[in-house]
Coordinates of N, CA and C in Angstrom, one line a residue:
X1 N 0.8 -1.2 0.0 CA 0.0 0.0 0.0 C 0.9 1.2 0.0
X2 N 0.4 2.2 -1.1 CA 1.2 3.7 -1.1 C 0.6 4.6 -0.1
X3 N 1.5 5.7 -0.7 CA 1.2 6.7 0.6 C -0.4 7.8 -0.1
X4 N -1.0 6.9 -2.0 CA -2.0 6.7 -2.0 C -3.1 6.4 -2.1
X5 N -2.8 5.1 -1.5 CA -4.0 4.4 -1.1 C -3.8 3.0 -1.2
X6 N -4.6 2.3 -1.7 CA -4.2 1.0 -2.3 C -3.7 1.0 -3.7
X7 N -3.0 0.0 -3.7 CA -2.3 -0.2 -5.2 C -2.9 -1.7 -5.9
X8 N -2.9 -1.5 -6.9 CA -3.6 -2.8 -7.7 C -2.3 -3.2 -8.7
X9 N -2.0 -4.0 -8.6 CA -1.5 -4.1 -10.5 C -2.1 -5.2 -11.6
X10 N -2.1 -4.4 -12.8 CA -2.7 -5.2 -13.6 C -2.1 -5.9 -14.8
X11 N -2.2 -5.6 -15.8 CA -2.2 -6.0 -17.3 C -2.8 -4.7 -17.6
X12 N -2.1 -3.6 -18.6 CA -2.6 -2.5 -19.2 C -3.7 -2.5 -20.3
X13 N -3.5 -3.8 -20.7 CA -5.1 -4.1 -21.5 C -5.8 -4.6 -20.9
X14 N -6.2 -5.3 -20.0 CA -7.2 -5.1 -19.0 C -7.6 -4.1 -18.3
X15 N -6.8 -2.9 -18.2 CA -7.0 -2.0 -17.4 C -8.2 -1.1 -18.5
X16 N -7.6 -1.3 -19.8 CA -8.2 -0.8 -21.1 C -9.4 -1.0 -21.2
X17 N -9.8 -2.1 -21.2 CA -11.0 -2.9 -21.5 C -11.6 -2.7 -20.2
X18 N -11.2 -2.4 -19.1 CA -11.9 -2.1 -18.0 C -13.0 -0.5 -18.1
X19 N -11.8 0.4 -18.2 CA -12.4 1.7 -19.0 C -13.8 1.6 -19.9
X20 N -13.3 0.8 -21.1 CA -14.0 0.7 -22.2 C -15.8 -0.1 -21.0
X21 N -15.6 -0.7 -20.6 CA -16.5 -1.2 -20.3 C -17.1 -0.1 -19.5
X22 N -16.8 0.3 -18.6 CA -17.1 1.4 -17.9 C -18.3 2.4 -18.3
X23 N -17.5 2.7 -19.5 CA -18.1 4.1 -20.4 C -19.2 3.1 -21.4
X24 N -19.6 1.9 -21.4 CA -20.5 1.5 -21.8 C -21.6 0.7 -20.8
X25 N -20.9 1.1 -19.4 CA -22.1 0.8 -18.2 C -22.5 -0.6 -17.9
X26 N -21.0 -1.4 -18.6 CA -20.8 -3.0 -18.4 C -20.3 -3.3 -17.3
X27 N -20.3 -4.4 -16.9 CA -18.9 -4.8 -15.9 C -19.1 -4.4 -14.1
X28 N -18.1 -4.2 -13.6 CA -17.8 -3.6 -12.4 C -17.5 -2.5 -12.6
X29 N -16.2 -1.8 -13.1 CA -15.6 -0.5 -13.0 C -16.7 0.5 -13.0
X30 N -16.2 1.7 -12.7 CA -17.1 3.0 -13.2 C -16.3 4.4 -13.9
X31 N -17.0 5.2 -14.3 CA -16.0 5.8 -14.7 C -16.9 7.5 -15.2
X32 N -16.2 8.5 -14.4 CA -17.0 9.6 -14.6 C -17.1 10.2 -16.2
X33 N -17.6 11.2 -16.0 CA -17.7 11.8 -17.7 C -16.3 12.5 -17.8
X34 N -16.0 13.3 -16.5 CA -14.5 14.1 -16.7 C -13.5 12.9 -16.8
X35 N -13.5 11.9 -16.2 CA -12.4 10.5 -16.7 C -12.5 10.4 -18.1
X36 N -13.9 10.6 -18.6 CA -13.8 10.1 -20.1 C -13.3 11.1 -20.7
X37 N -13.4 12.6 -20.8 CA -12.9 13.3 -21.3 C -11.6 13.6 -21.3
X38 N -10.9 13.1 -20.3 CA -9.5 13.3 -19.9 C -8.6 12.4 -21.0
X39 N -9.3 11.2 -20.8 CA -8.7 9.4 -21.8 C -8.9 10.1 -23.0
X40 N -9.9 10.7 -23.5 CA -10.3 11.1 -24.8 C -8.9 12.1 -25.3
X41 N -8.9 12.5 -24.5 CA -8.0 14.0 -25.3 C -6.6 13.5 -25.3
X42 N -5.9 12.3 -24.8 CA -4.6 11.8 -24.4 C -4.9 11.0 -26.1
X43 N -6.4 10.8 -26.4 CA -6.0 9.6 -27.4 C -6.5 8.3 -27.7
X44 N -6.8 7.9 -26.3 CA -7.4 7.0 -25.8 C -8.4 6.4 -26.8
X45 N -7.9 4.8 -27.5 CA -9.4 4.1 -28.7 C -10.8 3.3 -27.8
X46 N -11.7 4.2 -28.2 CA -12.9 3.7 -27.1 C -13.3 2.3 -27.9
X47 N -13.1 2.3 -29.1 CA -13.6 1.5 -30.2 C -12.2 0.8 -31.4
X48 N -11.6 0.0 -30.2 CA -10.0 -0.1 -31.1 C -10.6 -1.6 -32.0
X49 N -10.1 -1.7 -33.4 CA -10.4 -2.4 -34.3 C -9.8 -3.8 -34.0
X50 N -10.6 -4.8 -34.0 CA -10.0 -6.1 -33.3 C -9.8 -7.3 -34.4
X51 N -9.1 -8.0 -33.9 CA -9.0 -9.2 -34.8 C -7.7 -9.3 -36.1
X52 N -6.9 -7.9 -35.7 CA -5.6 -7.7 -36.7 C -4.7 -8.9 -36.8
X53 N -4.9 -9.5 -35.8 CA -3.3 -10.6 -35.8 C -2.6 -10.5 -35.0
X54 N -2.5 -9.1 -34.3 CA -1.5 -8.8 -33.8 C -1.4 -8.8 -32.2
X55 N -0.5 -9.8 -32.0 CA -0.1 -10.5 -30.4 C 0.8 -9.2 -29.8
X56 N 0.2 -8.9 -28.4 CA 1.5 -8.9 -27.8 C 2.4 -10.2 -27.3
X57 N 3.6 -9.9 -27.2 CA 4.5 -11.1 -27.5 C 4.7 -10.2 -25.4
X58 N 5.1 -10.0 -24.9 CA 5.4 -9.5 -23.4 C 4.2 -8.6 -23.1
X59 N 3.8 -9.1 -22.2 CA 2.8 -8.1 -21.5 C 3.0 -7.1 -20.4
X60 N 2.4 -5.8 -20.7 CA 3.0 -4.9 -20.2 C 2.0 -4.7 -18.7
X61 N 2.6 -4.7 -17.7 CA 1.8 -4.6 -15.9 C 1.5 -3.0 -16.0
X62 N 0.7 -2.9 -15.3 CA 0.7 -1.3 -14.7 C 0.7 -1.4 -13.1
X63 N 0.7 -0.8 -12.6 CA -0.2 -0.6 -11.2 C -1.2 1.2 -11.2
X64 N -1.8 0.7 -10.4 CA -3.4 1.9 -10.5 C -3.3 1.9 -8.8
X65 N -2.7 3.3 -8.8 CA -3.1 4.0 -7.5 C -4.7 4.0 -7.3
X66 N -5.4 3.3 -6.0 CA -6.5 4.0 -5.3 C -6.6 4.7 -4.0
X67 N -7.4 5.4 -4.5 CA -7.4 6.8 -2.8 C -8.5 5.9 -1.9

C-alpha cells in the first residue's frame, strides 16, 4: 500500500477494456464523464479495431493507485 491508497497491478489491456466497459455501463468498474474526457484528449481508442493478428509477444503490468 502507497502513501496513495491501495495499489492494484494489472495487465494495461485489461485496465483498457476495464475503462472501455465502464463508459459502456458494463462490468464492475465505473468511470466519470470528466475520466472520459481526460482518456479522450490523451487519445485514448474507445472502439479499437480487433481481430488484426497482432499478439503482444510480453505483456505490459501497470499498477493503479486508489485513494
Amino acid at each position: 500500500s502507497g502513501k496513495h491508497g491501495k495499489e492494484e497491478e494489472i495487465y494495461l489491456g485489461t485496465w483498457c477494456n476495464r475503462q472501455r466497459s465502464a463508459k459502456r455501463g458494463t462490468g464492475k468498474s465505473t468511470i466519470t464523464k470528466k475520466q472520459i474526457k481526460q482518456l479522450s484528449a490523451i487519445g485514448f481508442k474507445w472502439n479499437p479495431k480487433m481481430g488484426g493478428g497482432v499478439y503482444v509477444k510480453n505483456k505490459i503490468k501497470i499498477t493503479i493507485l486508489k485513494s
